[in-house]
Coordinates of C-alpha atoms in Angstrom, one line a residue:
X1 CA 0.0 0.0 0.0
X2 CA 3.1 2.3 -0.6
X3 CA 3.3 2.9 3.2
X4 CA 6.5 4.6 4.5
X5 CA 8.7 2.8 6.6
X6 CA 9.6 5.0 9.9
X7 CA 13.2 3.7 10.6
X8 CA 12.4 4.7 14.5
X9 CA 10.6 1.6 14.8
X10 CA 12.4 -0.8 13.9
X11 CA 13.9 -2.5 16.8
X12 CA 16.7 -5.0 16.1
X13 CA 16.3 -7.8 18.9
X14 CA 16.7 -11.3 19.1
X15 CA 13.5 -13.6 18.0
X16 CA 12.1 -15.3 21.1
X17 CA 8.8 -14.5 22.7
X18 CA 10.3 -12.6 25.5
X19 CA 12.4 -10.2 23.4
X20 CA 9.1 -10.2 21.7
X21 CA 7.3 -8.3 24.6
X22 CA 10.5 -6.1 25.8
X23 CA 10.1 -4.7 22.1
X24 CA 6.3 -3.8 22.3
X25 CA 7.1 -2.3 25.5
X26 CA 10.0 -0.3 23.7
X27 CA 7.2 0.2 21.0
X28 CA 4.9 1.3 23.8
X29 CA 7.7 4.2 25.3
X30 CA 7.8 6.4 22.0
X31 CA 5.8 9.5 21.8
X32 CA 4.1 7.6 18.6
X33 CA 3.1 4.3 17.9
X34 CA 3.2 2.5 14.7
X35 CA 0.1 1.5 13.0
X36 CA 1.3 -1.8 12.1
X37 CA 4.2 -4.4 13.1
X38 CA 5.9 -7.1 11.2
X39 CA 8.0 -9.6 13.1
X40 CA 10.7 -12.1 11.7
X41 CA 9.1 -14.9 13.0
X42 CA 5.9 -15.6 14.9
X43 CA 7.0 -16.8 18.1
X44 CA 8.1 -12.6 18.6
X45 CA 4.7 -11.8 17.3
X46 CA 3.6 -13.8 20.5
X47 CA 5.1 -12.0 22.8
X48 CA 4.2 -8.5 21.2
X49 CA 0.2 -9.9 21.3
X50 CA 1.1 -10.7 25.1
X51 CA 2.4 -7.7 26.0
X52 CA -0.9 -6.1 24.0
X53 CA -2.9 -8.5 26.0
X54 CA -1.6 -7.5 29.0
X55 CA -2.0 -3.6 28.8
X56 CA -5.7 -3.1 28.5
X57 CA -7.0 0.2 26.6
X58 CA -4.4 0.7 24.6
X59 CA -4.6 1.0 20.9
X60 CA -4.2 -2.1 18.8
X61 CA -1.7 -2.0 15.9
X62 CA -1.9 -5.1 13.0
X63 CA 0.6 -7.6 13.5
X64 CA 2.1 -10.0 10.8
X65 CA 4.2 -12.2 11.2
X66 CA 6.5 -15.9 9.2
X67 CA 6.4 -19.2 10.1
X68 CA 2.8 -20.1 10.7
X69 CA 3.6 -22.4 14.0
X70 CA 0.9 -24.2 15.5
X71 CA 0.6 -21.1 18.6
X72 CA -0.3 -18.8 15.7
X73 CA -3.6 -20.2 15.8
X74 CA -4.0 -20.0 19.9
X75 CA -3.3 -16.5 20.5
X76 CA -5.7 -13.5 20.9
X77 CA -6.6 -12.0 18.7
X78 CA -5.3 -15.2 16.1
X79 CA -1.8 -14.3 14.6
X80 CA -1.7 -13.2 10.9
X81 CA 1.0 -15.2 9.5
X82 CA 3.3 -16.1 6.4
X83 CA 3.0 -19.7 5.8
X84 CA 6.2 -21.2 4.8
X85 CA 6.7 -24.3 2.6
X86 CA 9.1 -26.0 5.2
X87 CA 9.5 -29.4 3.7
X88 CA 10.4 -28.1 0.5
X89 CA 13.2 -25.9 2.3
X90 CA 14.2 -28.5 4.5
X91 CA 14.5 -30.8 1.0
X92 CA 16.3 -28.1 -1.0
X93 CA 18.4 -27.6 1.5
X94 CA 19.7 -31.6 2.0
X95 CA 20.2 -31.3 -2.1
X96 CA 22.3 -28.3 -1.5
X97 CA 24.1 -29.6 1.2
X98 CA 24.8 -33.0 -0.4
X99 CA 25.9 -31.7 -3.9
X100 CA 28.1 -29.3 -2.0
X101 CA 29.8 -32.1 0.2
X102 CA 30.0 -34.3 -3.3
X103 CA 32.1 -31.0 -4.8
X104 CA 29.2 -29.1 -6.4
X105 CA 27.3 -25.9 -5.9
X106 CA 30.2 -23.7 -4.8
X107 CA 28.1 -20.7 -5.3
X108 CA 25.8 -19.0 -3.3
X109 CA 22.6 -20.2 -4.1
X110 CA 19.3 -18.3 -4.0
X111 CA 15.9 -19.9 -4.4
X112 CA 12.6 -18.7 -4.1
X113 CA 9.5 -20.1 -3.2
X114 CA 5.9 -20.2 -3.0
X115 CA 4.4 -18.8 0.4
X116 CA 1.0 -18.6 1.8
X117 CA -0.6 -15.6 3.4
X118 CA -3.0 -16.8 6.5
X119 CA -5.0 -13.5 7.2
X120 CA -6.2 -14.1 11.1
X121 CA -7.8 -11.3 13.4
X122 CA -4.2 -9.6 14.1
X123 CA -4.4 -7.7 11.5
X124 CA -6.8 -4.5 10.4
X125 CA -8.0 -3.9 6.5
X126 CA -6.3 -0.9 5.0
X127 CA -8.5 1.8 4.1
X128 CA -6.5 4.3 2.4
X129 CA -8.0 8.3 2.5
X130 CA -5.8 9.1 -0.6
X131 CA -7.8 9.8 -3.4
X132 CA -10.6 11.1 -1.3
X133 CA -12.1 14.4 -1.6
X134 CA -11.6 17.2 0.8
X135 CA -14.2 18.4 2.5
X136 CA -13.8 22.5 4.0
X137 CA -16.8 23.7 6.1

């Protein structure tokens, strides 16, 4: 949706659901809060809904996150997740691997696969105001 990246909040941490929740609370000490979150993986999107959870009447930003592990599902609100095709990384990677070991692929290899958006309730729709008129009273 051509939103702007505000390089304030990204917070560099280490993905575990309790760096998860010292983030949000990070998040939660700046004068503005973002409008939307995307972690690396969704076991820190965890702890960012439990630190959410936690703090009632407070606002409620989207959050997205990759992995799709089974806790996604269990959270509240339900984790918006990337699904990613693990056995097909897992199987790539053991081709890799074993050509490598057997004197091939000596070069940096870069694949890309098919992934699977799994909208949940973490996230809001985006309604963008852009191309609506101004109204002046």
């Amino acid at each position: 949706h051509h939103l702007e990246l505000d390089p304030d909040f990204v917070i560099e941490t280490n993905q575990t659901e309790a760096k998860g929740y010292e983030a949000m609370e990070k998040l939660l000490a700046m004068p503005d809060y973002p409008t939307g979150i995307y972690c690396a993986n969704d076991i820190t999107a965890v702890g960012v809904l439990k630190l959410l959870s936690h703090r009632k009447n407070i606002y409620m930003p989207s959050v997205i996150a990759s992995d799709d592990i089974e806790q996604a599902q269990f959270t509240t609100p339900m984790l918006t997740t990337v699904s990613l095709p693990k056995a097909e990384m897992a199987h790539l990677a053991i081709q890799i691997l074993t050509d490598r070991m057997n004197g091939g692929h000596k070069a940096i290899v870069k694949t890309e696969l098919q992934s699977t958006l799994i909208i949940r309730q973490s996230v809001r729709q985006y309604i963008s105001t852009e191309n609506e008129p101004e109204y002046y009273i």
